[in-house]
Short mmCIF file of N, CA, C and O in Angstrom, two decimals:
data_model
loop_
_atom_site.label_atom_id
_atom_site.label_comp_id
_atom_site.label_asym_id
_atom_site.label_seq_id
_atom_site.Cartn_x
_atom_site.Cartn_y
_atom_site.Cartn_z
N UNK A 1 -17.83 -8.38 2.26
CA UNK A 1 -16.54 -8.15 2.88
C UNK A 1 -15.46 -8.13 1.79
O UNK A 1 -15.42 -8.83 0.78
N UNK A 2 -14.59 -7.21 2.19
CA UNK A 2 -12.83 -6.92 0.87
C UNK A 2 -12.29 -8.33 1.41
O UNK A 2 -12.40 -8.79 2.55
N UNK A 3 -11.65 -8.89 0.26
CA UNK A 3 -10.70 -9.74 0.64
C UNK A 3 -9.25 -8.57 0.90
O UNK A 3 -9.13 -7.35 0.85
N UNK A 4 -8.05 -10.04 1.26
CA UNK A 4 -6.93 -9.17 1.80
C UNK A 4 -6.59 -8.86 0.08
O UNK A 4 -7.09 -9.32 -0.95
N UNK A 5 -5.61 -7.96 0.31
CA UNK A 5 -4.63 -7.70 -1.16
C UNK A 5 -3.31 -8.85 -1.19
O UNK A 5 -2.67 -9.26 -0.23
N UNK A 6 -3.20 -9.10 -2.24
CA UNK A 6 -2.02 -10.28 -2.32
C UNK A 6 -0.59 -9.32 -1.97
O UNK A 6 -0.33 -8.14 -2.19
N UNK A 7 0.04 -10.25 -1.42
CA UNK A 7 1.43 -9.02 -1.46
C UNK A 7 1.74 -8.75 -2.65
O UNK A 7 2.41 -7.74 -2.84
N UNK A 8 1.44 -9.36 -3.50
CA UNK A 8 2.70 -8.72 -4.67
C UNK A 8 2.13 -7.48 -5.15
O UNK A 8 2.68 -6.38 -5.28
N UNK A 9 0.67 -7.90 -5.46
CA UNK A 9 -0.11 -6.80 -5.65
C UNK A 9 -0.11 -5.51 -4.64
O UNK A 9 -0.22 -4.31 -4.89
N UNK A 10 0.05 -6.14 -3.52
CA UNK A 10 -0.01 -4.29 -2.27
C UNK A 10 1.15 -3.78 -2.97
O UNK A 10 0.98 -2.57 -3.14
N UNK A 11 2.63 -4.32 -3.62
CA UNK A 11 3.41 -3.74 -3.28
C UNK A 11 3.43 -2.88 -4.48
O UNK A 11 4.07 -1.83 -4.52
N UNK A 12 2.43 -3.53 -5.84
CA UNK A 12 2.44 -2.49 -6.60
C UNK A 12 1.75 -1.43 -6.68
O UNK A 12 2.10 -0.52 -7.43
N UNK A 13 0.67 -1.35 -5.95
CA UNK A 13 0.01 -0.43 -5.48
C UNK A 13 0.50 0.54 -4.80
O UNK A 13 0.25 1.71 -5.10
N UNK A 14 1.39 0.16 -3.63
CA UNK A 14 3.00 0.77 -2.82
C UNK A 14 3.16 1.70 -3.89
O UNK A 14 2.81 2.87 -4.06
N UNK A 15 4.00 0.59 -4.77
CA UNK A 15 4.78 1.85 -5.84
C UNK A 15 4.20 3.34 -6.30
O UNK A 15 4.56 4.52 -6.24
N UNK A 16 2.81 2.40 -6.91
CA UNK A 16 2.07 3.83 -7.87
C UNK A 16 1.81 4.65 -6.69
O UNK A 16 2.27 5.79 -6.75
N UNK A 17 0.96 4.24 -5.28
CA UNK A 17 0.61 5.74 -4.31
C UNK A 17 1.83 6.43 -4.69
O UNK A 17 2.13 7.23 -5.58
N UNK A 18 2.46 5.85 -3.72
CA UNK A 18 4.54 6.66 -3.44
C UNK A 18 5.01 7.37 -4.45
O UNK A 18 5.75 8.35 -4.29
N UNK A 19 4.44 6.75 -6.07
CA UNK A 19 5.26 7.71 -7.22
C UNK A 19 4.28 8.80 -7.47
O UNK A 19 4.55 9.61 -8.36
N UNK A 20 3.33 8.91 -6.89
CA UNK A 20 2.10 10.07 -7.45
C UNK A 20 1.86 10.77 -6.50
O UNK A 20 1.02 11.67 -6.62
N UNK A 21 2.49 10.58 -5.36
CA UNK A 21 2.37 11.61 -4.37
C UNK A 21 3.65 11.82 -3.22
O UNK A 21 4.70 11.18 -3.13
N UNK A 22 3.11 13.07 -2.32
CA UNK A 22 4.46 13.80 -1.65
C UNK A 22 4.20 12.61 -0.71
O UNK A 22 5.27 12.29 -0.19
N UNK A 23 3.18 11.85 -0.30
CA UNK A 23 3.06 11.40 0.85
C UNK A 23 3.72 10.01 0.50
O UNK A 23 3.84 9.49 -0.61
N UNK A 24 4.22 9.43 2.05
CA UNK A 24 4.93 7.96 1.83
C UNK A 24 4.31 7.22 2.79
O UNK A 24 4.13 7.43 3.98
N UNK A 25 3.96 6.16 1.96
CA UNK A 25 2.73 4.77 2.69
C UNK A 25 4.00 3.73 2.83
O UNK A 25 4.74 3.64 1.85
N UNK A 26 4.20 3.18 3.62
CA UNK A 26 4.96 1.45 3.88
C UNK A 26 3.70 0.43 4.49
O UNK A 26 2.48 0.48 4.30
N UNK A 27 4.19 -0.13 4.97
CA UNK A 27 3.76 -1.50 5.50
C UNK A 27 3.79 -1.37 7.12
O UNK A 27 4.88 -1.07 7.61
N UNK A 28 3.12 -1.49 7.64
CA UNK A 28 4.09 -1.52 9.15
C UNK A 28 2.94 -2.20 10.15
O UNK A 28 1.80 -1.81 10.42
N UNK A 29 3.49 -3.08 10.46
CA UNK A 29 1.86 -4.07 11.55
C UNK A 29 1.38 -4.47 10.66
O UNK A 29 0.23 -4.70 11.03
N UNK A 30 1.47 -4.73 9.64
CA UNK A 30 0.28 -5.40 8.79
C UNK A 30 -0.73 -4.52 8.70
O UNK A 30 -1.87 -4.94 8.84
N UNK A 31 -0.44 -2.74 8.38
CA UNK A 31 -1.11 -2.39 8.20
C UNK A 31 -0.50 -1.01 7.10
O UNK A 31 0.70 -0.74 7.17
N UNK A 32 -1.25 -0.36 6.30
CA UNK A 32 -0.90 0.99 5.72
C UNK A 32 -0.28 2.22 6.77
O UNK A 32 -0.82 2.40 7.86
N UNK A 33 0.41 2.70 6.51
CA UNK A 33 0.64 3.67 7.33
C UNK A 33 1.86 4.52 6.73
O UNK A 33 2.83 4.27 6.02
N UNK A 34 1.26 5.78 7.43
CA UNK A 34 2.04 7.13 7.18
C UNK A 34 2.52 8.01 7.94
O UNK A 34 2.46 7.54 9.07
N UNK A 35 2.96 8.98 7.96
CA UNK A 35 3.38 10.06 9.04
C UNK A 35 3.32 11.43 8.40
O UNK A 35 4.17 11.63 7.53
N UNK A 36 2.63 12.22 8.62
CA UNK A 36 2.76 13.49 8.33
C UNK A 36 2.77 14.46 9.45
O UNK A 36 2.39 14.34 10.61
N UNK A 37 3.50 15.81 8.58
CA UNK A 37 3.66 17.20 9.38
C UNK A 37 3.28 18.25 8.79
O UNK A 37 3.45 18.51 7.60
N UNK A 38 2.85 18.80 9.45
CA UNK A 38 2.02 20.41 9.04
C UNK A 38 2.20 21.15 9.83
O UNK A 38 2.04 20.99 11.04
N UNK A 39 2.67 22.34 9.11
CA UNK A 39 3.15 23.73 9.78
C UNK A 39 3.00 23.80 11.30
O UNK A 39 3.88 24.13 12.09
N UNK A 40 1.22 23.28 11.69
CA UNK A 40 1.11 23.74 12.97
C UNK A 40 -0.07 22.84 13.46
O UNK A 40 -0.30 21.77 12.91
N UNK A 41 -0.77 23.28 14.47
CA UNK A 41 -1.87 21.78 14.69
C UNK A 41 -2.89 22.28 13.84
O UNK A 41 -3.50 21.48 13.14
N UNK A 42 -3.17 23.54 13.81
CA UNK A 42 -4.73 24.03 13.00
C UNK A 42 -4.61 23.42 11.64
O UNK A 42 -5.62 22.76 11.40
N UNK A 43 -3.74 23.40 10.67
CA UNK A 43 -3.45 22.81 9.69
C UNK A 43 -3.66 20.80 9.79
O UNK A 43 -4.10 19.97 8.98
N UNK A 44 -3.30 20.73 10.67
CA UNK A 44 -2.90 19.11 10.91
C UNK A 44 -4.44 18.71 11.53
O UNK A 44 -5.01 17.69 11.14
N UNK A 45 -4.96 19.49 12.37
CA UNK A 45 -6.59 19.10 12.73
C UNK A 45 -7.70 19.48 11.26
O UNK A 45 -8.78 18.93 11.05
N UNK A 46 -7.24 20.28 10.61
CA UNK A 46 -8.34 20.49 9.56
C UNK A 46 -8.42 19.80 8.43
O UNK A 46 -9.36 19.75 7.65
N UNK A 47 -6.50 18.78 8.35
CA UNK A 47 -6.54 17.83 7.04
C UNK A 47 -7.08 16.69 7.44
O UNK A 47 -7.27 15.79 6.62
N UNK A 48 -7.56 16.50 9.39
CA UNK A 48 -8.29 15.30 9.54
C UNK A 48 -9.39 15.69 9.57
O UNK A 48 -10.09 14.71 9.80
N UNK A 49 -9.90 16.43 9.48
CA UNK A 49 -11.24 17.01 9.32
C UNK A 49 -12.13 16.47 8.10
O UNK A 49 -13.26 15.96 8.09
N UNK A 50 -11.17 16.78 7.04
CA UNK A 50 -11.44 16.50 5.70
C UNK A 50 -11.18 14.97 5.53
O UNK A 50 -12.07 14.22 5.14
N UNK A 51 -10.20 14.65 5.76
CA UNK A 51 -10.23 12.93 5.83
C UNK A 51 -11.33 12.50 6.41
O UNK A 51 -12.06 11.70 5.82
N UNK A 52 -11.70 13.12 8.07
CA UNK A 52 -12.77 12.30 8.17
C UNK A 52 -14.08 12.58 7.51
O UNK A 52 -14.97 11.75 7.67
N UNK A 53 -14.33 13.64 6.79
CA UNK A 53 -15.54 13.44 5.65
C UNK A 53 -15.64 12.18 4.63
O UNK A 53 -16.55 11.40 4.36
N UNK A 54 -13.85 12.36 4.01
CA UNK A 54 -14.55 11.05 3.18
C UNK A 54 -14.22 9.88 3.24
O UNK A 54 -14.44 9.10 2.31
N UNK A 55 -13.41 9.38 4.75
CA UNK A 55 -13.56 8.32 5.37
C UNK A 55 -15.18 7.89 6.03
O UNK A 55 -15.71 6.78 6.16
N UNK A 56 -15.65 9.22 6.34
CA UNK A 56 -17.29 8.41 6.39
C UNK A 56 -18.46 8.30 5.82
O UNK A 56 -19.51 7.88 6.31
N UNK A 57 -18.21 8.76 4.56
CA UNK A 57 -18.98 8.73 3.05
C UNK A 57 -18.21 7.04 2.57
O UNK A 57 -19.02 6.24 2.09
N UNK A 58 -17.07 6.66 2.67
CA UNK A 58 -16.79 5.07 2.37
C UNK A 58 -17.17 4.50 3.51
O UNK A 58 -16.91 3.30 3.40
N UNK A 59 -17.66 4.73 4.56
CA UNK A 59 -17.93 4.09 5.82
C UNK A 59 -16.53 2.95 5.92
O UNK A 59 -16.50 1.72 5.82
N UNK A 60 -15.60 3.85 6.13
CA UNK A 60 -14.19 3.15 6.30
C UNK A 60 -13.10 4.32 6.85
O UNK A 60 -12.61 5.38 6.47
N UNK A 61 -13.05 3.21 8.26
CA UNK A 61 -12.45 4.81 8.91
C UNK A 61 -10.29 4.09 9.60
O UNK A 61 -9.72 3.03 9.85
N UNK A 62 -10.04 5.36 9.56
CA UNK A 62 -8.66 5.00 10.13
C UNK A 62 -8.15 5.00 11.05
O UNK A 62 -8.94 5.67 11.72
N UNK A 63 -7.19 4.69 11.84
CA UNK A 63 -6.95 4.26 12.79
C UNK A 63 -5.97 5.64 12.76
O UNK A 63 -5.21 5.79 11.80
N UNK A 64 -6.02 6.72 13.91
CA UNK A 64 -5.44 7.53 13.41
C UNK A 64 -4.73 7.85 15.15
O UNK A 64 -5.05 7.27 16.19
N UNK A 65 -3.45 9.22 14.90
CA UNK A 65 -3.69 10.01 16.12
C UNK A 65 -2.69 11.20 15.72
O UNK A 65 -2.10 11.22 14.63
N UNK A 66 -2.53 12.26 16.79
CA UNK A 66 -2.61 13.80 16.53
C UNK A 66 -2.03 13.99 17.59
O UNK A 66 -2.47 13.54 18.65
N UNK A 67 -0.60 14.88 17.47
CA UNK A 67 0.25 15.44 18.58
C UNK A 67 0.99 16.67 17.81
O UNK A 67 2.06 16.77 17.21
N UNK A 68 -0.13 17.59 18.14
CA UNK A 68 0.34 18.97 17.94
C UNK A 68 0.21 18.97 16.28
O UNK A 68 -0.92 18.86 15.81
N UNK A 69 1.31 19.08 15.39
CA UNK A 69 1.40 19.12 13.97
C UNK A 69 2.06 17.65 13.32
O UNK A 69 2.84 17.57 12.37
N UNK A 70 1.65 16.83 13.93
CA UNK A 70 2.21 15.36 13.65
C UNK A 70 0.67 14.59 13.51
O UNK A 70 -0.19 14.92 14.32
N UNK A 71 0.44 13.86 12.77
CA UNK A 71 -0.72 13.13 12.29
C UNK A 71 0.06 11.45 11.84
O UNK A 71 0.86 11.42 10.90
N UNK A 72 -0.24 10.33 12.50
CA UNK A 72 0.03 9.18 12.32
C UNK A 72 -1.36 7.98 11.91
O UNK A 72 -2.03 7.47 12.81
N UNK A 73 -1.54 7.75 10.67
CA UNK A 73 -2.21 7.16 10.10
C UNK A 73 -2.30 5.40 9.38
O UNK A 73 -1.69 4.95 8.41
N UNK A 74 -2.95 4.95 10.00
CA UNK A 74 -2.75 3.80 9.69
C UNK A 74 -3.97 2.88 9.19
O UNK A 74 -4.97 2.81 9.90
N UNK A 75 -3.91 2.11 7.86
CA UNK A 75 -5.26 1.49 7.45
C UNK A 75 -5.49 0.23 7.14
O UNK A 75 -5.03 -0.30 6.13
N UNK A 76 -6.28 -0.40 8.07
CA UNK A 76 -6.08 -1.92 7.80
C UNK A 76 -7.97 -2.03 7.86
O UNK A 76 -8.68 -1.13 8.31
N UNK A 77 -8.49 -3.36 7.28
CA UNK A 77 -9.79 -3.71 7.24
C UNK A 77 -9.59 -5.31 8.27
O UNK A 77 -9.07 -6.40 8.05
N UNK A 78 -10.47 -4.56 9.64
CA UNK A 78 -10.13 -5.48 10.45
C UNK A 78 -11.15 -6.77 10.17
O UNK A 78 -11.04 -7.86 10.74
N UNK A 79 -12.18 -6.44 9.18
CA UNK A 79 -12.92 -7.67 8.96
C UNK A 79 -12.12 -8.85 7.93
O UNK A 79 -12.55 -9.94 7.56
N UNK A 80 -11.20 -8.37 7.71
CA UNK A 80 -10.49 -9.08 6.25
C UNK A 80 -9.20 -9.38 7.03
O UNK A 80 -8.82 -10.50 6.70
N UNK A 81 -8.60 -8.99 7.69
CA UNK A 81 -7.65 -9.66 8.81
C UNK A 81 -6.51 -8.91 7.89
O UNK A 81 -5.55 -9.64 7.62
N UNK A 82 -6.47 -7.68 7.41
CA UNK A 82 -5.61 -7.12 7.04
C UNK A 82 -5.53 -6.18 6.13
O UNK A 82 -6.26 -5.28 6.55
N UNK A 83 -4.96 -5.80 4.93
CA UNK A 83 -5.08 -4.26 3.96
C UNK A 83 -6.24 -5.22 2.68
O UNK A 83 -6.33 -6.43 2.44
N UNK A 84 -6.97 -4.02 2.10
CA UNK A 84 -7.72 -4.46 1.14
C UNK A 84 -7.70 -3.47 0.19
O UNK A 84 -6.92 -2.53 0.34
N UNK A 85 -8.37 -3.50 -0.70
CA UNK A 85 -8.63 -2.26 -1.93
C UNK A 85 -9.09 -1.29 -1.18
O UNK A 85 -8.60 -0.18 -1.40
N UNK A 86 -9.98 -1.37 -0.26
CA UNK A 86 -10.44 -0.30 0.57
C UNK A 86 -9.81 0.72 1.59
O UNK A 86 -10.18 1.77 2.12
N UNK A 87 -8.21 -0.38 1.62
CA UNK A 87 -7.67 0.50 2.23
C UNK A 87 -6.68 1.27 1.22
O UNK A 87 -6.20 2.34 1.60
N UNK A 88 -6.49 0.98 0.46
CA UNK A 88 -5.53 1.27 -0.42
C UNK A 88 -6.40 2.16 -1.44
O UNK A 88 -5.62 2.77 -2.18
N UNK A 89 -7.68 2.44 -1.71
CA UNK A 89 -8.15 3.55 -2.10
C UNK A 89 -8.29 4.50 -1.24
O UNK A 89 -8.49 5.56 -1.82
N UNK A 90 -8.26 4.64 0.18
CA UNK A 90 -8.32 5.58 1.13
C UNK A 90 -7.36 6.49 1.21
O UNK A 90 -7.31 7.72 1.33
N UNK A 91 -6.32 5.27 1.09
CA UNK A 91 -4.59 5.95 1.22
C UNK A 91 -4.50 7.11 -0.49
O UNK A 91 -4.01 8.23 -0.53
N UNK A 92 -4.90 6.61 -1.26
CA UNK A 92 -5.15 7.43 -2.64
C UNK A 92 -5.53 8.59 -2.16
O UNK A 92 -4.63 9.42 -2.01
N UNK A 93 -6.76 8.92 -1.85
CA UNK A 93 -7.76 10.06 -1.22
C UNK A 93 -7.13 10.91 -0.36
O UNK A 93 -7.10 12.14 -0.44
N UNK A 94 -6.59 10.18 0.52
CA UNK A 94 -5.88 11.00 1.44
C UNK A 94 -4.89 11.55 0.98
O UNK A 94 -4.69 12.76 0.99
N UNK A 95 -3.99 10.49 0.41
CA UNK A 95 -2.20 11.89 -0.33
C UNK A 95 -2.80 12.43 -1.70
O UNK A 95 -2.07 13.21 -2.31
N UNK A 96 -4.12 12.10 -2.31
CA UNK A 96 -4.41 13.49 -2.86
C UNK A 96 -5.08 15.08 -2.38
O UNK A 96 -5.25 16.03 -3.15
N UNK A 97 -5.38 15.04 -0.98
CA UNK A 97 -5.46 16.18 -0.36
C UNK A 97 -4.47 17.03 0.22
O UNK A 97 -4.71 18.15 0.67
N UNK A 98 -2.81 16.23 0.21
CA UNK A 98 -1.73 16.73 0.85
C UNK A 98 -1.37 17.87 -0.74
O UNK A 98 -0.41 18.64 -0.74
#
């Protein structure tokens, strides 16, 4: 099992995702989370498409949902009672496909 991430540490992790990519991760529930938009839904269903490939090659999946061209993503490791490296390499993976 991941232990949790220390805060100080999530938040530098925060920083580097946020400075290396278009996408923006916060905190929210005690968990990772994002919001994205894409042109249209075919676009927005095919970037979860691909997420969910290599969310299930880490056998670590997200808590997700889909309204039209809106995608709301959120990543917590519910065995660890909160964010871990695991989630915070996911979040990597993912805003490098945006």
């Amino acid at each position: 099992m991941s232990d949790k991430v220390r805060s100080e540490d999530l938040q530098s992790s925060l920083s580097k995702l946020n400075d290396t990519s278009s996408v923006t991760w916060r905190v929210q529930q005690d968990k990772l989370h994002t919001e994205l938009v894409f042109p249209d839904f075919i676009s927005a269903f095919g970037f979860m498409t691909q997420v969910a490939i290599i969310a299930e090659k880490m056998n670590h999946h997200p808590e997700w949902s889909n309204v039209y061209k809106k995608v709301e993503i959120d990543l917590v490791t519910h065995e660890a009672g909160g964010i871990t490296e695991k989630d915070v390499s996911l979040a990597k993976k993912i805003s490098a496909l945006i």
